[in-house]
PDB file of N, CA and C in Angstrom:
ATOM      1  N   VAL A   1      17.473 -20.364 196.654  1.00  0.00           N
ATOM      2  CA  VAL A   1      17.390 -18.990 195.827  1.00  0.00           C
ATOM      3  C   VAL A   1      18.809 -18.991 196.247  1.00  0.00           C
ATOM      4  N   GLY A   2      19.049 -17.585 194.606  1.00  0.00           N
ATOM      5  CA  GLY A   2      19.931 -16.990 194.475  1.00  0.00           C
ATOM      6  C   GLY A   2      20.814 -16.250 194.819  1.00  0.00           C
ATOM      7  N   LEU A   3      21.715 -15.278 194.021  1.00  0.00           N
ATOM      8  CA  LEU A   3      22.004 -13.796 194.199  1.00  0.00           C
ATOM      9  C   LEU A   3      21.768 -13.264 192.352  1.00  0.00           C
ATOM     10  N   ALA A   4      21.130 -12.629 191.761  1.00  0.00           N
ATOM     11  CA  ALA A   4      20.738 -13.111 190.372  1.00  0.00           C
ATOM     12  C   ALA A   4      21.291 -11.345 189.595  1.00  0.00           C
ATOM     13  N   ALA A   5      21.152 -10.216 190.583  1.00  0.00           N
ATOM     14  CA  ALA A   5      22.198  -9.104 190.071  1.00  0.00           C
ATOM     15  C   ALA A   5      22.117  -8.309 191.838  1.00  0.00           C
ATOM     16  N   VAL A   6      22.817  -7.351 192.170  1.00  0.00           N
ATOM     17  CA  VAL A   6      22.926  -5.636 192.037  1.00  0.00           C
ATOM     18  C   VAL A   6      23.672  -5.041 190.842  1.00  0.00           C
ATOM     19  N   GLU A   7      23.041  -3.952 191.702  1.00  0.00           N
ATOM     20  CA  GLU A   7      23.009  -2.580 191.298  1.00  0.00           C
ATOM     21  C   GLU A   7      23.397  -1.539 192.016  1.00  0.00           C
ATOM     22  N   VAL A   8      24.215  -0.291 191.700  1.00  0.00           N
ATOM     23  CA  VAL A   8      24.934   0.246 192.042  1.00  0.00           C
ATOM     24  C   VAL A   8      24.468   1.502 192.043  1.00  0.00           C
ATOM     25  N   ALA A   9      23.596   2.990 192.550  1.00  0.00           N
ATOM     26  CA  ALA A   9      23.304   4.325 192.557  1.00  0.00           C
ATOM     27  C   ALA A   9      24.464   5.033 193.048  1.00  0.00           C
ATOM     28  N   VAL A  10      25.219   5.571 191.792  1.00  0.00           N
ATOM     29  CA  VAL A  10      26.353   7.038 192.542  1.00  0.00           C
ATOM     30  C   VAL A  10      26.303   9.017 191.842  1.00  0.00           C
ATOM     31  N   ARG A  11      26.299   9.276 192.955  1.00  0.00           N
ATOM     32  CA  ARG A  11      25.517  10.591 192.586  1.00  0.00           C
ATOM     33  C   ARG A  11      26.771  11.687 193.094  1.00  0.00           C
ATOM     34  N   ASN A  12      26.726  11.704 192.869  1.00  0.00           N
ATOM     35  CA  ASN A  12      28.032  13.840 193.042  1.00  0.00           C
ATOM     36  C   ASN A  12      26.712  14.400 193.544  1.00  0.00           C
ATOM     37  N   PRO A  13      27.266  14.971 195.271  1.00  0.00           N
ATOM     38  CA  PRO A  13      25.930  15.566 196.111  1.00  0.00           C
ATOM     39  C   PRO A  13      26.097  17.345 195.418  1.00  0.00           C
ATOM     40  N   ALA A  14      26.912  17.156 195.096  1.00  0.00           N
ATOM     41  CA  ALA A  14      27.308  19.099 194.416  1.00  0.00           C
ATOM     42  C   ALA A  14      26.962  19.454 192.835  1.00  0.00           C
ATOM     43  N   THR A  15      25.808  18.192 192.192  1.00  0.00           N
ATOM     44  CA  THR A  15      25.896  18.827 190.731  1.00  0.00           C
ATOM     45  C   THR A  15      24.119  18.264 191.594  1.00  0.00           C
ATOM     46  N   GLY A  16      24.552  16.469 191.885  1.00  0.00           N
ATOM     47  CA  GLY A  16      22.581  16.949 191.734  1.00  0.00           C
ATOM     48  C   GLY A  16      22.653  15.419 190.979  1.00  0.00           C
ATOM     49  N   GLN A  17      23.740  15.003 190.300  1.00  0.00           N
ATOM     50  CA  GLN A  17      23.811  14.184 189.376  1.00  0.00           C
ATOM     51  C   GLN A  17      24.038  12.887 190.109  1.00  0.00           C
ATOM     52  N   TRP A  18      23.256  11.625 188.923  1.00  0.00           N
ATOM     53  CA  TRP A  18      23.577  10.651 188.775  1.00  0.00           C
ATOM     54  C   TRP A  18      24.463   9.991 187.971  1.00  0.00           C
ATOM     55  N   LEU A  19      24.995   9.367 188.767  1.00  0.00           N
ATOM     56  CA  LEU A  19      25.834   8.913 186.568  1.00  0.00           C
ATOM     57  C   LEU A  19      25.509   7.980 186.963  1.00  0.00           C
ATOM     58  N   HIS A  20      25.243   7.373 185.169  1.00  0.00           N
ATOM     59  CA  HIS A  20      25.465   6.326 184.582  1.00  0.00           C
ATOM     60  C   HIS A  20      26.134   5.331 183.814  1.00  0.00           C
ATOM     61  N   ALA A  21      25.317   3.877 182.875  1.00  0.00           N
ATOM     62  CA  ALA A  21      25.834   2.936 182.533  1.00  0.00           C
ATOM     63  C   ALA A  21      26.929   3.499 181.644  1.00  0.00           C
ATOM     64  N   ASP A  22      26.168   4.565 180.640  1.00  0.00           N
ATOM     65  CA  ASP A  22      27.069   4.900 179.336  1.00  0.00           C
ATOM     66  C   ASP A  22      28.325   6.323 180.224  1.00  0.00           C
ATOM     67  N   GLY A  23      28.392   6.540 181.094  1.00  0.00           N
ATOM     68  CA  GLY A  23      29.429   7.154 181.631  1.00  0.00           C
ATOM     69  C   GLY A  23      28.917   8.993 181.481  1.00  0.00           C
ATOM     70  N   GLN A  24      27.890   9.125 181.283  1.00  0.00           N
ATOM     71  CA  GLN A  24      27.529  10.526 181.596  1.00  0.00           C
ATOM     72  C   GLN A  24      26.428  10.824 182.961  1.00  0.00           C
ATOM     73  N   TRP A  25      26.119  12.261 182.739  1.00  0.00           N
ATOM     74  CA  TRP A  25      25.814  11.795 184.717  1.00  0.00           C
ATOM     75  C   TRP A  25      24.315  12.712 183.846  1.00  0.00           C
ATOM     76  N   GLY A  26      22.626  12.815 185.010  1.00  0.00           N
ATOM     77  CA  GLY A  26      22.292  13.253 184.898  1.00  0.00           C
ATOM     78  C   GLY A  26      20.998  12.699 185.806  1.00  0.00           C
ATOM     79  N   GLY A  27      19.819  12.628 185.633  1.00  0.00           N
ATOM     80  CA  GLY A  27      18.505  11.960 185.824  1.00  0.00           C
ATOM     81  C   GLY A  27      18.431  10.601 187.466  1.00  0.00           C
ATOM     82  N   PHE A  28      18.087  10.260 188.375  1.00  0.00           N
ATOM     83  CA  PHE A  28      18.614   9.182 188.728  1.00  0.00           C
ATOM     84  C   PHE A  28      19.067   7.791 187.884  1.00  0.00           C
ATOM     85  N   ALA A  29      19.944   6.729 187.302  1.00  0.00           N
ATOM     86  CA  ALA A  29      19.896   6.242 187.700  1.00  0.00           C
ATOM     87  C   ALA A  29      21.212   4.762 188.965  1.00  0.00           C
ATOM     88  N   TRP A  30      20.118   3.626 188.139  1.00  0.00           N
ATOM     89  CA  TRP A  30      20.574   2.301 189.233  1.00  0.00           C
ATOM     90  C   TRP A  30      21.618   1.884 187.568  1.00  0.00           C
ATOM     91  N   VAL A  31      22.822   1.152 187.953  1.00  0.00           N
ATOM     92  CA  VAL A  31      23.618   0.885 186.895  1.00  0.00           C
ATOM     93  C   VAL A  31      24.312  -0.690 187.655  1.00  0.00           C
ATOM     94  N   ASN A  32      24.127  -1.413 187.159  1.00  0.00           N
ATOM     95  CA  ASN A  32      24.900  -3.056 186.699  1.00  0.00           C
ATOM     96  C   ASN A  32      25.671  -3.149 187.526  1.00  0.00           C
ATOM     97  N   ALA A  33      26.172  -3.899 188.620  1.00  0.00           N
ATOM     98  CA  ALA A  33      27.261  -4.357 189.114  1.00  0.00           C
ATOM     99  C   ALA A  33      27.878  -5.499 188.436  1.00  0.00           C
ATOM    100  N   THR A  34      28.984  -6.164 188.657  1.00  0.00           N
ATOM    101  CA  THR A  34      29.576  -7.097 188.155  1.00  0.00           C
ATOM    102  C   THR A  34      29.429  -8.356 189.374  1.00  0.00           C
ATOM    103  N   LEU A  35      29.275  -9.432 189.721  1.00  0.00           N
ATOM    104  CA  LEU A  35      28.981 -10.257 190.380  1.00  0.00           C
ATOM    105  C   LEU A  35      29.941 -11.420 190.185  1.00  0.00           C
ATOM    106  N   ALA A  36      30.453 -11.722 190.987  1.00  0.00           N
ATOM    107  CA  ALA A  36      31.554 -12.786 190.809  1.00  0.00           C
ATOM    108  C   ALA A  36      31.162 -13.918 190.365  1.00  0.00           C
ATOM    109  N   ALA A  37      29.489 -14.745 191.463  1.00  0.00           N
ATOM    110  CA  ALA A  37      29.040 -15.860 191.136  1.00  0.00           C
ATOM    111  C   ALA A  37      27.988 -15.947 191.204  1.00  0.00           C
ATOM    112  N   PRO A  38      27.133 -15.360 189.714  1.00  0.00           N
ATOM    113  CA  PRO A  38      26.632 -15.466 189.602  1.00  0.00           C
ATOM    114  C   PRO A  38      25.255 -16.676 189.935  1.00  0.00           C
ATOM    115  N   GLY A  39      24.359 -16.638 190.982  1.00  0.00           N
ATOM    116  CA  GLY A  39      23.323 -17.360 190.627  1.00  0.00           C
ATOM    117  C   GLY A  39      23.323 -18.338 192.306  1.00  0.00           C
ATOM    118  N   SER A  40      24.469 -18.172 192.916  1.00  0.00           N
ATOM    119  CA  SER A  40      25.336 -18.094 194.156  1.00  0.00           C
ATOM    120  C   SER A  40      24.454 -18.267 194.670  1.00  0.00           C
ATOM    121  N   THR A  41      24.504 -18.732 196.099  1.00  0.00           N
ATOM    122  CA  THR A  41      23.569 -17.572 197.139  1.00  0.00           C
ATOM    123  C   THR A  41      24.925 -16.716 197.939  1.00  0.00           C
ATOM    124  N   ALA A  42      26.020 -16.500 197.656  1.00  0.00           N
ATOM    125  CA  ALA A  42      26.820 -15.471 198.545  1.00  0.00           C
ATOM    126  C   ALA A  42      27.781 -15.004 197.248  1.00  0.00           C
ATOM    127  N   SER A  43      27.647 -14.100 196.532  1.00  0.00           N
ATOM    128  CA  SER A  43      29.126 -13.197 195.887  1.00  0.00           C
ATOM    129  C   SER A  43      29.153 -12.239 196.579  1.00  0.00           C
ATOM    130  N   SER A  44      30.839 -12.097 195.929  1.00  0.00           N
ATOM    131  CA  SER A  44      31.127 -10.669 196.181  1.00  0.00           C
ATOM    132  C   SER A  44      30.802  -9.815 194.685  1.00  0.00           C
ATOM    133  N   TRP A  45      30.376  -8.637 194.494  1.00  0.00           N
ATOM    134  CA  TRP A  45      30.561  -8.703 193.228  1.00  0.00           C
ATOM    135  C   TRP A  45      31.248  -6.946 193.207  1.00  0.00           C
ATOM    136  N   SER A  46      31.571  -6.231 191.805  1.00  0.00           N
ATOM    137  CA  SER A  46      32.949  -4.714 191.642  1.00  0.00           C
ATOM    138  C   SER A  46      32.106  -4.362 190.992  1.00  0.00           C
ATOM    139  N   PHE A  47      32.092  -2.607 191.339  1.00  0.00           N
ATOM    140  CA  PHE A  47      31.582  -1.723 190.067  1.00  0.00           C
ATOM    141  C   PHE A  47      32.974  -0.545 190.003  1.00  0.00           C
ATOM    142  N   SER A  48      33.497  -0.289 189.358  1.00  0.00           N
ATOM    143  CA  SER A  48      34.128   0.334 188.794  1.00  0.00           C
ATOM    144  C   SER A  48      33.339   1.332 187.746  1.00  0.00           C
ATOM    145  N   LEU A  49      34.587   2.360 188.092  1.00  0.00           N
ATOM    146  CA  LEU A  49      34.691   3.349 188.774  1.00  0.00           C
ATOM    147  C   LEU A  49      35.870   4.802 187.514  1.00  0.00           C
ATOM    148  N   GLU A  50      35.529   5.010 186.500  1.00  0.00           N
ATOM    149  CA  GLU A  50      36.189   5.256 185.108  1.00  0.00           C
ATOM    150  C   GLU A  50      36.817   5.834 185.573  1.00  0.00           C
ATOM    151  N   ALA A  51      36.837   6.978 185.997  1.00  0.00           N
ATOM    152  CA  ALA A  51      37.665   8.163 185.357  1.00  0.00           C
ATOM    153  C   ALA A  51      36.912   9.011 186.286  1.00  0.00           C
ATOM    154  N   LEU A  52      36.291   9.124 187.097  1.00  0.00           N
ATOM    155  CA  LEU A  52      35.405  10.139 188.041  1.00  0.00           C
ATOM    156  C   LEU A  52      36.881  11.088 188.539  1.00  0.00           C
ATOM    157  N   PRO A  53      35.903  12.499 187.851  1.00  0.00           N
ATOM    158  CA  PRO A  53      37.205  13.591 188.657  1.00  0.00           C
ATOM    159  C   PRO A  53      36.578  14.313 190.200  1.00  0.00           C
ATOM    160  N   SER A  54      38.279  14.330 190.853  1.00  0.00           N
ATOM    161  CA  SER A  54      38.950  14.561 192.387  1.00  0.00           C
ATOM    162  C   SER A  54      36.694  15.309 192.470  1.00  0.00           C
ATOM    163  N   ALA A  55      36.172  14.599 193.638  1.00  0.00           N
ATOM    164  CA  ALA A  55      35.295  15.036 194.946  1.00  0.00           C
ATOM    165  C   ALA A  55      34.558  14.510 194.749  1.00  0.00           C
ATOM    166  N   SER A  56      33.421  15.058 195.933  1.00  0.00           N
ATOM    167  CA  SER A  56      33.077  13.699 197.462  1.00  0.00           C
ATOM    168  C   SER A  56      32.139  13.033 196.095  1.00  0.00           C
ATOM    169  N   TYR A  57      31.225  11.710 196.302  1.00  0.00           N
ATOM    170  CA  TYR A  57      30.565  11.629 196.263  1.00  0.00           C
ATOM    171  C   TYR A  57      29.585  10.534 197.034  1.00  0.00           C
ATOM    172  N   GLY A  58      28.484  10.047 196.795  1.00  0.00           N
ATOM    173  CA  GLY A  58      27.813   9.821 196.882  1.00  0.00           C
ATOM    174  C   GLY A  58      27.352   7.678 196.300  1.00  0.00           C
ATOM    175  N   PHE A  59      27.105   6.834 196.922  1.00  0.00           N
ATOM    176  CA  PHE A  59      26.753   6.246 196.527  1.00  0.00           C
ATOM    177  C   PHE A  59      25.015   5.079 197.226  1.00  0.00           C
ATOM    178  N   MET A  60      24.574   3.733 197.330  1.00  0.00           N
ATOM    179  CA  MET A  60      24.079   3.031 197.101  1.00  0.00           C
ATOM    180  C   MET A  60      23.536   1.863 196.161  1.00  0.00           C
ATOM    181  N   ALA A  61      22.987   0.229 197.530  1.00  0.00           N
ATOM    182  CA  ALA A  61      23.551  -0.568 196.238  1.00  0.00           C
ATOM    183  C   ALA A  61      22.476  -1.309 196.733  1.00  0.00           C
ATOM    184  N   ARG A  62      21.464  -2.688 196.091  1.00  0.00           N
ATOM    185  CA  ARG A  62      20.571  -2.733 195.949  1.00  0.00           C
ATOM    186  C   ARG A  62      20.882  -4.619 195.156  1.00  0.00           C
ATOM    187  N   ALA A  63      20.633  -5.378 195.194  1.00  0.00           N
ATOM    188  CA  ALA A  63      20.884  -6.950 195.479  1.00  0.00           C
ATOM    189  C   ALA A  63      19.499  -7.271 194.523  1.00  0.00           C
ATOM    190  N   THR A  64      19.415  -7.812 193.955  1.00  0.00           N
ATOM    191  CA  THR A  64      18.206  -8.316 193.917  1.00  0.00           C
ATOM    192  C   THR A  64      18.796 -10.235 193.057  1.00  0.00           C
ATOM    193  N   ASP A  65      17.799 -11.870 193.952  1.00  0.00           N
ATOM    194  CA  ASP A  65      17.688 -12.485 193.905  1.00  0.00           C
ATOM    195  C   ASP A  65      17.071 -12.859 192.416  1.00  0.00           C
ATOM    196  N   THR A  66      17.224 -14.825 192.684  1.00  0.00           N
ATOM    197  CA  THR A  66      16.968 -14.994 190.985  1.00  0.00           C
ATOM    198  C   THR A  66      16.170 -15.695 190.896  1.00  0.00           C
ATOM    199  N   SER A  67      14.410 -15.763 192.374  1.00  0.00           N
ATOM    200  CA  SER A  67      13.494 -15.688 192.350  1.00  0.00           C
ATOM    201  C   SER A  67      12.306 -13.636 192.223  1.00  0.00           C
ATOM    202  N   GLY A  68      13.101 -12.675 191.591  1.00  0.00           N
ATOM    203  CA  GLY A  68      13.451 -11.653 191.570  1.00  0.00           C
ATOM    204  C   GLY A  68      12.552 -10.471 192.429  1.00  0.00           C
ATOM    205  N   ASN A  69      12.977 -11.484 193.759  1.00  0.00           N
ATOM    206  CA  ASN A  69      13.069 -10.509 195.309  1.00  0.00           C
ATOM    207  C   ASN A  69      14.551  -9.326 195.103  1.00  0.00           C
ATOM    208  N   ARG A  70      13.416  -7.922 195.406  1.00  0.00           N
ATOM    209  CA  ARG A  70      14.875  -6.770 194.874  1.00  0.00           C
ATOM    210  C   ARG A  70      14.815  -5.465 196.934  1.00  0.00           C
ATOM    211  N   GLY A  71      16.287  -5.950 197.149  1.00  0.00           N
ATOM    212  CA  GLY A  71      16.366  -5.254 198.537  1.00  0.00           C
ATOM    213  C   GLY A  71      15.486  -3.984 198.287  1.00  0.00           C
ATOM    214  N   THR A  72      14.726  -4.152 199.919  1.00  0.00           N
ATOM    215  CA  THR A  72      13.999  -2.284 199.486  1.00  0.00           C
ATOM    216  C   THR A  72      15.126  -0.992 200.393  1.00  0.00           C
ATOM    217  N   THR A  73      15.815  -2.359 200.961  1.00  0.00           N
ATOM    218  CA  THR A  73      17.235  -1.315 202.523  1.00  0.00           C
ATOM    219  C   THR A  73      18.449  -1.219 201.606  1.00  0.00           C
ATOM    220  N   GLN A  74      19.160   0.077 200.697  1.00  0.00           N
ATOM    221  CA  GLN A  74      19.783   0.636 200.227  1.00  0.00           C
ATOM    222  C   GLN A  74      20.144   1.717 200.937  1.00  0.00           C
ATOM    223  N   PRO A  75      21.436   1.281 202.049  1.00  0.00           N
ATOM    224  CA  PRO A  75      22.585   1.842 203.089  1.00  0.00           C
ATOM    225  C   PRO A  75      23.407   3.461 201.852  1.00  0.00           C
ATOM    226  N   TRP A  76      23.223   4.667 202.199  1.00  0.00           N
ATOM    227  CA  TRP A  76      24.570   5.359 201.134  1.00  0.00           C
ATOM    228  C   TRP A  76      25.462   5.343 201.883  1.00  0.00           C
ATOM    229  N   ARG A  77      26.179   5.473 200.777  1.00  0.00           N
ATOM    230  CA  ARG A  77      27.693   5.599 201.755  1.00  0.00           C
ATOM    231  C   ARG A  77      28.087   7.041 200.978  1.00  0.00           C
ATOM    232  N   GLY A  78      29.369   7.029 201.769  1.00  0.00           N
ATOM    233  CA  GLY A  78      29.625   8.553 200.961  1.00  0.00           C
ATOM    234  C   GLY A  78      31.350   8.605 200.826  1.00  0.00           C
ATOM    235  N   PHE A  79      31.696   8.406 200.018  1.00  0.00           N
ATOM    236  CA  PHE A  79      33.673   8.342 199.021  1.00  0.00           C
ATOM    237  C   PHE A  79      33.907   9.367 198.348  1.00  0.00           C
ATOM    238  N   SER A  80      34.998   9.802 199.048  1.00  0.00           N
ATOM    239  CA  SER A  80      35.809  10.721 198.144  1.00  0.00           C
ATOM    240  C   SER A  80      37.153  10.019 197.603  1.00  0.00           C
ATOM    241  N   ILE A  81      36.988  11.210 195.550  1.00  0.00           N
ATOM    242  CA  ILE A  81      38.209  11.441 195.031  1.00  0.00           C
ATOM    243  C   ILE A  81      39.216  12.404 195.110  1.00  0.00           C
ATOM    244  N   GLY A  82      40.165  12.231 195.292  1.00  0.00           N
ATOM    245  CA  GLY A  82      41.854  13.009 195.021  1.00  0.00           C
ATOM    246  C   GLY A  82      41.487  13.393 196.735  1.00  0.00           C
TER     247      GLY A  82
END
């Protein structure tokens, strides 16, 4: 079984809004990350945060394998820009 997808959810705690794939903010949303080696048993992934204003944010990520099994634990991590 290989890795099919990684999704990321980014939140601005000050506004309570979540980043959407189109760069807009709103209700909760998972956004696809880019896998370096889709379908493999291990892969790095990346997610671009273009032009976010200076602020504190938080994110969580989840993975889905090629059998459709989705990770259930999404640890929350904070980060700041600026």
